[in-house]
Structures are given as C-alpha cells and as structure tokens.
PDB file of C-alpha atoms and ligand atoms in Angstrom:
ATOM      1  CA  UNK A   1      41.627 -33.403 -16.468  1.00 52.00           C
ATOM      2  CA  UNK A   2      38.514 -31.441 -15.568  1.00 55.00           C
ATOM      3  CA  UNK A   3      38.880 -27.634 -15.174  1.00 54.00           C
ATOM      4  CA  UNK A   4      38.333 -27.486 -11.425  1.00 57.00           C
ATOM      5  CA  UNK A   5      41.032 -24.853 -11.167  1.00 60.00           C
ATOM      6  CA  UNK A   6      39.117 -22.312 -13.273  1.00 57.00           C
ATOM      7  CA  UNK A   7      35.825 -22.960 -11.530  1.00 56.00           C
ATOM      8  CA  UNK A   8      37.441 -22.465  -8.148  1.00 58.00           C
ATOM      9  CA  UNK A   9      39.009 -19.206  -9.287  1.00 55.00           C
ATOM     10  CA  UNK A  10      35.660 -17.852 -10.517  1.00 55.00           C
ATOM     11  CA  UNK A  11      33.928 -18.788  -7.278  1.00 55.00           C
ATOM     12  CA  UNK A  12      36.572 -17.137  -5.171  1.00 55.00           C
ATOM     13  CA  UNK A  13      36.311 -13.922  -7.220  1.00 56.00           C
ATOM     14  CA  UNK A  14      32.542 -13.898  -6.670  1.00 57.00           C
ATOM     15  CA  UNK A  15      32.995 -14.454  -2.957  1.00 57.00           C
ATOM     16  CA  UNK A  16      35.434 -11.558  -2.760  1.00 57.00           C
ATOM     17  CA  UNK A  17      33.003  -9.065  -4.328  1.00 54.00           C
ATOM     18  CA  UNK A  18      31.283  -6.798  -1.796  1.00 54.00           C
ATOM     19  CA  UNK A  19      27.633  -7.607  -1.130  1.00 54.00           C
ATOM     20  CA  UNK A  20      25.285  -5.703  -3.408  1.00 56.00           C
ATOM     21  CA  UNK A  21      22.862  -3.712  -1.312  1.00 59.00           C
ATOM     22  CA  UNK A  22      19.507  -2.646  -2.623  1.00 68.00           C
ATOM     23  CA  UNK A  23      19.140   1.125  -3.047  1.00 77.00           C
ATOM     24  CA  UNK A  24      16.257   1.192  -0.595  1.00 79.00           C
ATOM     25  CA  UNK A  25      18.429  -0.296   2.157  1.00 86.00           C
ATOM     26  CA  UNK A  26      20.618   2.813   2.156  1.00 91.00           C
ATOM     27  CA  UNK A  27      17.827   5.395   2.272  1.00 95.00           C
ATOM     28  CA  UNK A  28      16.280   6.624   5.501  1.00 95.00           C
ATOM     29  CA  UNK A  29      12.911   8.323   5.088  1.00 96.00           C
ATOM     30  CA  UNK A  30      12.222  10.958   7.738  1.00 96.00           C
ATOM     31  CA  UNK A  31       9.457  13.386   8.677  1.00 96.00           C
ATOM     32  CA  UNK A  32       6.891  12.131   6.174  1.00 97.00           C
ATOM     33  CA  UNK A  33       3.527  13.879   6.329  1.00 98.00           C
ATOM     34  CA  UNK A  34       0.489  14.760   4.269  1.00 98.00           C
ATOM     35  CA  UNK A  35      -2.278  17.306   4.424  1.00 97.00           C
ATOM     36  CA  UNK A  36      -5.914  16.392   4.810  1.00 97.00           C
ATOM     37  CA  UNK A  37      -7.893  16.799   1.579  1.00 94.00           C
ATOM     38  CA  UNK A  38     -11.338  18.120   0.763  1.00 90.00           C
ATOM     39  CA  UNK A  39     -12.859  15.038  -0.827  1.00 92.00           C
ATOM     40  CA  UNK A  40     -11.081  13.387  -3.760  1.00 92.00           C
ATOM     41  CA  UNK A  41     -11.530  15.841  -6.651  1.00 93.00           C
ATOM     42  CA  UNK A  42      -8.188  17.573  -6.057  1.00 94.00           C
ATOM     43  CA  UNK A  43      -4.838  15.783  -5.782  1.00 96.00           C
ATOM     44  CA  UNK A  44      -3.330  15.183  -2.359  1.00 97.00           C
ATOM     45  CA  UNK A  45       0.224  15.995  -1.366  1.00 97.00           C
ATOM     46  CA  UNK A  46       2.980  14.260   0.603  1.00 98.00           C
ATOM     47  CA  UNK A  47       6.296  15.538   1.942  1.00 98.00           C
ATOM     48  CA  UNK A  48       9.342  13.822   3.472  1.00 98.00           C
ATOM     49  CA  UNK A  49      13.105  13.878   3.687  1.00 97.00           C
ATOM     50  CA  UNK A  50      15.036  11.141   1.860  1.00 97.00           C
ATOM     51  CA  UNK A  51      18.484  10.602   3.350  1.00 96.00           C
ATOM     52  CA  UNK A  52      21.033   8.471   1.495  1.00 96.00           C
ATOM     53  CA  UNK A  53      23.290   6.880   4.109  1.00 95.00           C
ATOM     54  CA  UNK A  54      25.179   4.844   1.489  1.00 92.00           C
ATOM     55  CA  UNK A  55      28.422   5.469  -0.380  1.00 92.00           C
ATOM     56  CA  UNK A  56      26.769   5.520  -3.824  1.00 92.00           C
ATOM     57  CA  UNK A  57      24.194   7.893  -5.302  1.00 93.00           C
ATOM     58  CA  UNK A  58      20.627   6.570  -5.275  1.00 94.00           C
ATOM     59  CA  UNK A  59      17.933   7.346  -7.824  1.00 95.00           C
ATOM     60  CA  UNK A  60      14.270   7.600  -6.840  1.00 96.00           C
ATOM     61  CA  UNK A  61      12.091   6.798  -9.841  1.00 96.00           C
ATOM     62  CA  UNK A  62       8.591   7.001  -8.381  1.00 96.00           C
ATOM     63  CA  UNK A  63       6.094   6.395  -5.606  1.00 97.00           C
ATOM     64  CA  UNK A  64       3.310   3.882  -5.080  1.00 97.00           C
ATOM     65  CA  UNK A  65       0.268   3.896  -2.791  1.00 98.00           C
ATOM     66  CA  UNK A  66      -3.226   2.458  -2.890  1.00 97.00           C
ATOM     67  CA  UNK A  67      -4.485   5.876  -1.803  1.00 97.00           C
ATOM     68  CA  UNK A  68      -3.857   7.377  -5.250  1.00 97.00           C
ATOM     69  CA  UNK A  69      -3.787   5.818  -8.712  1.00 97.00           C
ATOM     70  CA  UNK A  70      -1.066   8.174  -9.957  1.00 96.00           C
ATOM     71  CA  UNK A  71       1.389   9.393  -7.364  1.00 97.00           C
ATOM     72  CA  UNK A  72       4.059  11.577  -9.011  1.00 97.00           C
ATOM     73  CA  UNK A  73       7.068  13.517  -7.874  1.00 97.00           C
ATOM     74  CA  UNK A  74       6.644  17.193  -8.750  1.00 97.00           C
ATOM     75  CA  UNK A  75       9.074  20.064  -8.622  1.00 97.00           C
ATOM     76  CA  UNK A  76       7.758  23.558  -7.919  1.00 94.00           C
ATOM     77  CA  UNK A  77       9.564  26.395  -9.633  1.00 89.00           C
ATOM     78  CA  UNK A  78       8.878  30.116  -9.673  1.00 89.00           C
ATOM     79  CA  UNK A  79      10.116  32.136 -12.653  1.00 89.00           C
ATOM     80  CA  UNK A  80      11.356  35.733 -12.731  1.00 92.00           C
ATOM     81  CA  UNK A  81       7.781  36.971 -13.286  1.00 93.00           C
ATOM     82  CA  UNK A  82       6.663  35.237 -10.099  1.00 91.00           C
ATOM     83  CA  UNK A  83       4.702  32.560 -11.951  1.00 93.00           C
ATOM     84  CA  UNK A  84       4.769  29.219 -10.119  1.00 92.00           C
ATOM     85  CA  UNK A  85       4.713  25.970 -12.043  1.00 93.00           C
ATOM     86  CA  UNK A  86       4.863  22.293 -11.170  1.00 94.00           C
ATOM     87  CA  UNK A  87       6.745  19.843 -13.353  1.00 94.00           C
ATOM     88  CA  UNK A  88       6.807  16.056 -13.211  1.00 96.00           C
ATOM     89  CA  UNK A  89      10.187  14.603 -12.191  1.00 95.00           C
ATOM     90  CA  UNK A  90      10.926  11.232 -13.833  1.00 94.00           C
ATOM     91  CA  UNK A  91      13.680  10.651 -11.303  1.00 95.00           C
ATOM     92  CA  UNK A  92      15.322  12.341  -8.341  1.00 96.00           C
ATOM     93  CA  UNK A  93      18.941  11.631  -7.475  1.00 96.00           C
ATOM     94  CA  UNK A  94      20.152  11.576  -3.880  1.00 96.00           C
ATOM     95  CA  UNK A  95      23.926  11.961  -3.694  1.00 95.00           C
ATOM     96  CA  UNK A  96      25.885   9.698  -1.349  1.00 94.00           C
ATOM     97  CA  UNK A  97      25.619  10.970   2.207  1.00 95.00           C
ATOM     98  CA  UNK A  98      23.134  13.685   1.220  1.00 96.00           C
ATOM     99  CA  UNK A  99      19.449  14.274   1.841  1.00 97.00           C
ATOM    100  CA  UNK A 100      16.725  15.543  -0.470  1.00 97.00           C
ATOM    101  CA  UNK A 101      13.821  17.358   1.166  1.00 97.00           C
ATOM    102  CA  UNK A 102      10.318  17.172  -0.264  1.00 97.00           C
ATOM    103  CA  UNK A 103       8.744  20.214   1.362  1.00 96.00           C
ATOM    104  CA  UNK A 104       6.081  22.879   0.728  1.00 93.00           C
ATOM    105  CA  UNK A 105       7.188  25.197  -2.096  1.00 91.00           C
ATOM    106  CA  UNK A 106       9.643  22.681  -3.560  1.00 94.00           C
ATOM    107  CA  UNK A 107       9.722  18.994  -4.428  1.00 97.00           C
ATOM    108  CA  UNK A 108       6.617  17.089  -3.360  1.00 97.00           C
ATOM    109  CA  UNK A 109       4.651  13.940  -4.038  1.00 98.00           C
ATOM    110  CA  UNK A 110       1.443  14.813  -5.868  1.00 97.00           C
ATOM    111  CA  UNK A 111      -1.164  12.162  -5.164  1.00 98.00           C
ATOM    112  CA  UNK A 112      -3.154  12.271  -8.394  1.00 96.00           C
ATOM    113  CA  UNK A 113      -6.476  10.447  -8.665  1.00 96.00           C
ATOM    114  CA  UNK A 114      -7.195  10.036  -4.942  1.00 97.00           C
ATOM    115  CA  UNK A 115      -9.176   6.902  -4.168  1.00 97.00           C
ATOM    116  CA  UNK A 116     -10.556   8.185  -0.859  1.00 97.00           C
ATOM    117  CA  UNK A 117     -10.474  11.432   1.104  1.00 97.00           C
ATOM    118  CA  UNK A 118      -7.380  12.088   3.205  1.00 98.00           C
ATOM    119  CA  UNK A 119      -8.671  12.462   6.763  1.00 97.00           C
ATOM    120  CA  UNK A 120      -6.731  14.298   9.465  1.00 97.00           C
ATOM    121  CA  UNK A 121      -5.424  11.888  12.107  1.00 97.00           C
ATOM    122  CA  UNK A 122      -5.333   8.893   9.770  1.00 97.00           C
ATOM    123  CA  UNK A 123      -2.302   7.537   7.932  1.00 98.00           C
ATOM    124  CA  UNK A 124      -1.587   5.534   4.782  1.00 98.00           C
ATOM    125  CA  UNK A 125       1.222   3.445   3.307  1.00 98.00           C
ATOM    126  CA  UNK A 126       3.457   5.028   0.681  1.00 98.00           C
ATOM    127  CA  UNK A 127       6.256   3.163  -1.101  1.00 97.00           C
ATOM    128  CA  UNK A 128       9.269   4.946  -2.520  1.00 96.00           C
ATOM    129  CA  UNK A 129      10.522   3.175  -5.664  1.00 96.00           C
ATOM    130  CA  UNK A 130      14.222   3.147  -6.547  1.00 95.00           C
ATOM    131  CA  UNK A 131      15.960   2.690  -9.890  1.00 93.00           C
ATOM    132  CA  UNK A 132      17.087  -0.830  -8.960  1.00 92.00           C
ATOM    133  CA  UNK A 133      13.443  -1.863  -8.532  1.00 91.00           C
ATOM    134  CA  UNK A 134      13.495  -2.004  -4.742  1.00 92.00           C
ATOM    135  CA  UNK A 135      10.948  -0.134  -2.646  1.00 94.00           C
ATOM    136  CA  UNK A 136      10.887   1.328   0.842  1.00 94.00           C
ATOM    137  CA  UNK A 137       7.465   1.601   2.471  1.00 95.00           C
ATOM    138  CA  UNK A 138       6.505   4.102   5.136  1.00 96.00           C
ATOM    139  CA  UNK A 139       3.392   5.145   7.018  1.00 97.00           C
ATOM    140  CA  UNK A 140       2.499   8.749   6.268  1.00 98.00           C
ATOM    141  CA  UNK A 141       0.466  10.620   8.908  1.00 97.00           C
ATOM    142  CA  UNK A 142      -2.220  12.981   7.634  1.00 98.00           C
ATOM    143  CA  UNK A 143      -2.090  16.370   9.338  1.00 97.00           C
ATOM    144  CA  UNK A 144      -4.589  19.204   9.238  1.00 96.00           C
ATOM    145  CA  UNK A 145      -5.441  21.100   6.053  1.00 94.00           C
ATOM    146  CA  UNK A 146      -3.545  24.213   7.137  1.00 93.00           C
ATOM    147  CA  UNK A 147      -0.509  22.338   8.463  1.00 93.00           C
ATOM    148  CA  UNK A 148       2.961  23.312   7.324  1.00 90.00           C
ATOM    149  CA  UNK A 149       4.681  20.247   8.744  1.00 89.00           C
ATOM    150  CA  UNK A 150       5.047  17.786  11.605  1.00 86.00           C
ATOM    151  CA  UNK A 151       6.514  20.512  13.863  1.00 77.00           C
ATOM    152  CA  UNK A 152       3.253  22.534  13.838  1.00 64.00           C
TER     153      UNK A 152
HETATM  154 CU1   CU B   1       2.390  19.045  -7.656  1.00 70.25          CU
END
C-alpha cells in the first residue's frame, strides 16, 4: 500500500498554515522627502515615516537607489557635551503597529556618493530593503535646500 495517507496529511497541514506575507507588504511609507544638494561632493539626505501595519515586527536592513552608490541609515545622537554624531545603523526594527520616523535631528537616510545633483522639484526612486529580502520602492520628492519637511 502506498502512503497516500501521510502525503495527504502533510498537504493539509501546509494548506492550513497562514499565508506568509513579505515584510514590505506590511509597511506603509509616508511623507518621504529629500533636500536639494549643492552638487555631488556632499552626501544627500532623505526622510520618511515607516509604519508597520502588520502583527509582527519588521526589520529594515538598508536602502537602495541609483541616485547614490551608498545609501545608509544613520542615527544622530547628541551627547551631554552637546557634541552631535552620526552612526551607521545596520538595521532598524519597526514594532508591530508602530511607526519609525526618519526626520531632521534623528534617524535619516544618508545618500553617500551621489551620482547626480539633487535638484529641487525633481524626484527619485528609493527602495527600502527588509530583512526577508523584499523591497518597497517609493518616489521621493526633492524639496528646497532650507526645507524642514513636506509641510513647509
Ligand atoms: Cu548621516
């Protein structure tokens, strides 16, 4: 007798498992913006809010764009002496149902090695990379050099 019974049991267990959603499917990216740059010698910057609408924590492991060879997530910290530093974040966790803001003075995307100047009024594609290998791509508008955000 062939083991149909076992095969059927395995298949039904697989069918009963909840669908596995990619991390990127659960994350809503809001209010993305960048500042115009002076040429390409200095890194550019990008800000946004990453909202995890899922029931599991999501890990952001990086960014990708053809605008910059090395986009990195930086944290800005100011010590007791008032000295401000930026440190590279290998990953940023977004708790279930929570949002992480990348905003001036805090977390931000540093667009290292700009490939072209960032011109006010233009936009570019930025992909947020998640720990499961999925990506979510957005269009980031470039605001003026003195801008403090989309509400300006
Ligand atoms: Cu930075």
